[in-house]
């Protein structure tokens, strides 16, 4: 006689099939040429945002070096300015707009990667 727990357990073949299908889905999304091109453009987009917020970063760095361990308390307003700047220039909405503006470059990179 089998217990009720044994009937609800999936067999090894079902577990293996589920794992393989999950692995295949992940692999396709990671290795997609479009994803690779988008990733490169996201890096460029972040570099531009970092340059736009560079003066806030320098001010915070100076404050941090001047105050040592008290940086958490004494430089809080500068940290807030950095976060606001990055939120403004590095938001998902801005990245989507950036992709739309540079759609031809994305297509070119995607085609170039496929060859």
Coordinates of N, CA and C in Angstrom, one line a residue:
X1 N 0.8 -1.2 0.0 CA 0.0 0.0 0.0 C 0.9 1.3 0.0
X2 N 0.5 2.2 -0.8 CA 1.3 3.4 -0.9 C 0.7 4.5 0.0
X3 N 1.5 5.4 0.5 CA 1.0 6.4 1.4 C 0.5 7.6 0.5
X4 N -0.3 8.5 1.0 CA -0.8 9.6 0.2 C 0.3 10.5 -0.3
X5 N 1.4 10.6 0.5 CA 2.5 11.5 0.1 C 3.2 11.0 -1.2
X6 N 3.3 9.7 -1.3 CA 4.0 9.2 -2.5 C 3.2 9.4 -3.8
X7 N 1.9 9.5 -3.8 CA 1.1 9.8 -5.0 C 1.3 11.2 -5.5
X8 N 1.5 12.1 -4.6 CA 1.6 13.5 -4.9 C 3.0 13.9 -5.4
X9 N 4.0 13.1 -5.2 CA 5.4 13.4 -5.5 C 5.6 13.2 -7.0
X10 N 6.2 14.2 -7.7 CA 6.5 14.0 -9.1 C 7.7 13.0 -9.2
X11 N 7.7 12.3 -10.3 CA 8.8 11.3 -10.5 C 10.0 12.1 -11.0
X12 N 11.1 11.4 -11.1 CA 12.4 12.0 -11.5 C 12.4 12.5 -12.9
X13 N 11.7 11.8 -13.8 CA 11.6 12.3 -15.2 C 10.9 13.6 -15.3
X14 N 9.8 13.8 -14.5 CA 9.1 15.0 -14.5 C 9.9 16.2 -14.0
X15 N 10.7 15.9 -13.0 CA 11.5 16.9 -12.4 C 12.6 17.3 -13.4
X16 N 13.2 16.3 -14.0 CA 14.3 16.6 -15.0 C 13.7 17.4 -16.2
X17 N 12.5 17.0 -16.7 CA 11.9 17.8 -17.8 C 11.7 19.2 -17.4
X18 N 11.2 19.4 -16.2 CA 10.9 20.8 -15.8 C 12.2 21.6 -15.6
X19 N 13.2 21.0 -15.1 CA 14.5 21.7 -15.0 C 15.1 22.0 -16.4
X20 N 15.0 21.1 -17.3 CA 15.5 21.4 -18.6 C 14.8 22.5 -19.4
X21 N 13.5 22.5 -19.2 CA 12.7 23.6 -19.9 C 13.0 24.9 -19.3
X22 N 13.2 24.9 -18.0 CA 13.5 26.2 -17.3 C 14.9 26.6 -17.7
X23 N 15.8 25.7 -17.8 CA 17.2 26.1 -18.2 C 17.2 26.6 -19.7
X24 N 16.4 26.0 -20.5 CA 16.4 26.4 -21.9 C 15.8 27.8 -22.1
X25 N 14.8 28.1 -21.3 CA 14.2 29.5 -21.4 C 15.2 30.5 -20.9
X26 N 15.9 30.2 -19.8 CA 16.9 31.1 -19.3 C 18.0 31.3 -20.3
X27 N 18.5 30.3 -20.9 CA 19.6 30.3 -21.8 C 19.2 31.2 -23.0
X28 N 18.0 31.0 -23.6 CA 17.6 31.8 -24.7 C 17.6 33.3 -24.4
X29 N 17.1 33.6 -23.3 CA 17.0 35.1 -23.0 C 18.4 35.6 -22.7
X30 N 19.3 34.8 -22.1 CA 20.7 35.3 -21.9 C 21.5 35.5 -23.1
X31 N 21.3 34.6 -24.1 CA 22.1 34.6 -25.3 C 21.5 35.3 -26.5
X32 N 20.4 35.9 -26.3 CA 19.8 36.7 -27.4 C 20.7 37.8 -27.8
X33 N 20.8 38.0 -29.1 CA 21.6 39.1 -29.7 C 21.0 40.4 -29.3
X34 N 19.7 40.5 -29.3 CA 19.1 41.7 -28.9 C 19.4 42.1 -27.5
X35 N 19.3 41.1 -26.6 CA 19.6 41.3 -25.2 C 21.0 41.8 -25.0
X36 N 21.9 41.2 -25.7 CA 23.3 41.6 -25.7 C 23.5 43.1 -26.1
X37 N 22.9 43.4 -27.2 CA 23.0 44.8 -27.7 C 22.3 45.8 -26.7
X38 N 21.2 45.4 -26.1 CA 20.5 46.2 -25.1 C 21.4 46.4 -23.9
X39 N 22.1 45.3 -23.5 CA 23.0 45.4 -22.3 C 24.1 46.4 -22.6
X40 N 24.7 46.3 -23.8 CA 25.8 47.3 -24.1 C 25.2 48.7 -24.1
X41 N 24.0 48.9 -24.6 CA 23.5 50.3 -24.7 C 23.1 50.7 -23.2
X42 N 22.7 49.8 -22.4 CA 22.4 50.2 -21.0 C 23.7 50.6 -20.3
X43 N 24.8 50.0 -20.6 CA 26.1 50.4 -20.0 C 26.4 51.8 -20.4
X44 N 26.3 52.0 -21.7 CA 26.6 53.4 -22.2 C 25.7 54.4 -21.6
X45 N 24.4 54.1 -21.5 CA 23.4 55.0 -20.9 C 23.8 55.3 -19.4
X46 N 24.3 54.3 -18.7 CA 24.7 54.5 -17.3 C 25.9 55.4 -17.2
X47 N 26.8 55.2 -18.2 CA 28.0 56.1 -18.2 C 27.7 57.5 -18.4
X48 N 26.7 57.8 -19.3 CA 26.2 59.1 -19.6 C 25.6 59.7 -18.3
X49 N 24.8 58.9 -17.6 CA 24.2 59.4 -16.4 C 25.2 59.7 -15.3
X50 N 26.2 58.9 -15.3 CA 27.3 59.1 -14.3 C 28.0 60.4 -14.6
X51 N 28.3 60.7 -15.9 CA 28.9 61.9 -16.2 C 28.0 63.1 -15.9
X52 N 26.7 63.0 -16.1 CA 25.8 64.1 -15.7 C 25.8 64.4 -14.2
X53 N 26.0 63.3 -13.4 CA 26.0 63.5 -12.0 C 27.3 63.6 -11.4
X54 N 28.3 63.8 -12.2 CA 29.7 63.7 -11.7 C 30.0 64.8 -10.6
X55 N 29.5 66.0 -10.8 CA 29.8 67.0 -9.8 C 29.2 66.6 -8.4
X56 N 28.1 66.0 -8.4 CA 27.5 65.5 -7.1 C 28.4 64.4 -6.5
X57 N 28.9 63.5 -7.4 CA 29.8 62.5 -6.9 C 31.1 63.0 -6.3
X58 N 31.6 64.0 -7.0 CA 32.9 64.6 -6.5 C 32.7 65.3 -5.2
X59 N 31.5 66.0 -5.0 CA 31.2 66.7 -3.8 C 31.1 65.7 -2.6
X60 N 30.4 64.6 -2.9 CA 30.2 63.6 -1.9 C 31.6 62.9 -1.5
X61 N 32.4 62.7 -2.5 CA 33.7 62.1 -2.3 C 34.6 63.0 -1.4
X62 N 34.5 64.2 -1.7 CA 35.3 65.2 -0.9 C 34.7 65.2 0.6
X63 N 33.4 65.2 0.7 CA 32.8 65.2 2.0 C 33.2 63.9 2.8
X64 N 33.2 62.8 2.1 CA 33.5 61.5 2.7 C 35.0 61.5 3.2
X65 N 35.9 62.0 2.3 CA 37.3 62.0 2.8 C 37.5 63.0 3.9
X66 N 36.8 64.1 4.0 CA 36.9 65.0 5.1 C 36.4 64.5 6.4
X67 N 35.3 63.7 6.3 CA 34.6 63.3 7.5 C 34.8 61.9 8.0
X68 N 35.5 61.1 7.2 CA 35.7 59.7 7.7 C 34.5 58.9 8.0
X69 N 34.5 58.3 9.2 CA 33.4 57.5 9.6 C 32.1 58.3 9.8
X70 N 32.1 59.6 10.0 CA 30.9 60.4 10.2 C 30.2 60.7 8.8
X71 N 30.7 60.1 7.8 CA 30.2 60.4 6.4 C 28.7 60.1 6.4
X72 N 28.2 59.1 7.1 CA 26.8 58.7 7.1 C 26.0 59.8 7.5
X73 N 26.4 60.6 8.5 CA 25.6 61.6 9.1 C 25.9 63.0 8.5
X74 N 27.1 63.3 8.2 CA 27.5 64.6 7.7 C 27.3 64.8 6.2
X75 N 27.3 63.8 5.5 CA 27.2 63.9 4.0 C 25.8 63.4 3.5
X76 N 24.9 63.2 4.4 CA 23.6 62.7 4.0 C 22.9 63.5 2.9
X77 N 22.9 64.8 3.0 CA 22.3 65.6 1.9 C 23.0 65.5 0.6
X78 N 24.3 65.3 0.6 CA 25.0 65.1 -0.7 C 24.7 63.7 -1.3
X79 N 24.5 62.8 -0.4 CA 24.1 61.4 -0.9 C 22.7 61.5 -1.5
X80 N 21.9 62.2 -0.9 CA 20.5 62.4 -1.4 C 20.5 63.1 -2.8
X81 N 21.4 64.0 -2.9 CA 21.5 64.7 -4.2 C 22.0 63.7 -5.3
X82 N 22.9 62.9 -5.0 CA 23.4 61.9 -5.9 C 22.2 60.9 -6.3
X83 N 21.5 60.5 -5.3 CA 20.4 59.6 -5.6 C 19.3 60.3 -6.5
X84 N 19.0 61.5 -6.2 CA 18.0 62.2 -7.0 C 18.5 62.4 -8.4
X85 N 19.8 62.7 -8.6 CA 20.4 62.9 -9.9 C 20.3 61.6 -10.7
X86 N 20.7 60.5 -10.1 CA 20.7 59.2 -10.8 C 19.2 58.8 -11.0
X87 N 18.3 59.1 -10.1 CA 16.9 58.8 -10.4 C 16.4 59.5 -11.6
X88 N 16.8 60.7 -11.7 CA 16.4 61.6 -12.8 C 17.0 61.1 -14.2
X89 N 18.3 60.8 -14.2 CA 19.0 60.5 -15.4 C 19.2 59.0 -15.7
X90 N 18.8 58.1 -14.8 CA 19.1 56.7 -14.9 C 17.8 55.9 -14.7
X91 N 16.7 56.4 -14.9 CA 15.4 55.7 -14.6 C 15.1 54.8 -15.8
X92 N 14.3 53.7 -15.5 CA 13.9 52.8 -16.6 C 13.1 53.5 -17.7
X93 N 12.3 54.6 -17.3 CA 11.6 55.3 -18.3 C 12.5 56.0 -19.3
X94 N 13.6 56.6 -18.7 CA 14.5 57.3 -19.5 C 15.3 56.4 -20.4
X95 N 15.6 55.2 -19.9 CA 16.3 54.2 -20.7 C 15.4 53.7 -21.9
X96 N 14.1 53.5 -21.7 CA 13.2 53.2 -22.7 C 13.2 54.3 -23.8
X97 N 13.1 55.5 -23.4 CA 13.2 56.6 -24.3 C 14.5 56.7 -25.1
X98 N 15.6 56.4 -24.4 CA 16.9 56.3 -25.0 C 16.9 55.2 -26.1
X99 N 16.3 54.1 -25.8 CA 16.3 53.0 -26.7 C 15.5 53.4 -28.0
X100 N 14.4 54.1 -27.7 CA 13.5 54.5 -28.9 C 14.3 55.5 -29.7
X101 N 15.0 56.4 -29.1 CA 15.8 57.4 -29.8 C 16.9 56.8 -30.6
X102 N 17.5 55.7 -30.1 CA 18.6 55.0 -30.7 C 18.2 53.6 -31.3
X103 N 17.0 53.5 -31.8 CA 16.5 52.3 -32.3 C 17.3 51.8 -33.5
X104 N 17.7 52.7 -34.4 CA 18.5 52.3 -35.5 C 19.9 51.8 -35.1
X105 N 20.5 52.3 -34.1 CA 21.8 51.8 -33.6 C 21.6 50.5 -32.9
X106 N 20.5 50.3 -32.2 CA 20.2 49.0 -31.6 C 20.0 47.9 -32.7
X107 N 19.3 48.2 -33.7 CA 19.1 47.3 -34.9 C 20.4 47.0 -35.5
X108 N 21.2 48.0 -35.7 CA 22.5 47.8 -36.4 C 23.4 46.9 -35.5
X109 N 23.4 47.1 -34.2 CA 24.2 46.3 -33.3 C 23.7 44.8 -33.3
X110 N 22.4 44.7 -33.3 CA 21.8 43.4 -33.3 C 22.1 42.6 -34.6
X111 N 22.1 43.3 -35.7 CA 22.4 42.6 -37.0 C 23.9 42.3 -37.1
X112 N 24.7 43.3 -36.5 CA 26.2 43.1 -36.5 C 26.5 41.9 -35.7
X113 N 25.9 41.7 -34.5 CA 26.2 40.6 -33.6 C 25.8 39.2 -34.2
X114 N 24.7 39.2 -35.1 CA 24.3 38.0 -35.7 C 25.3 37.4 -36.7
X115 N 26.0 38.4 -37.4 CA 26.9 37.9 -38.4 C 28.2 37.4 -37.9

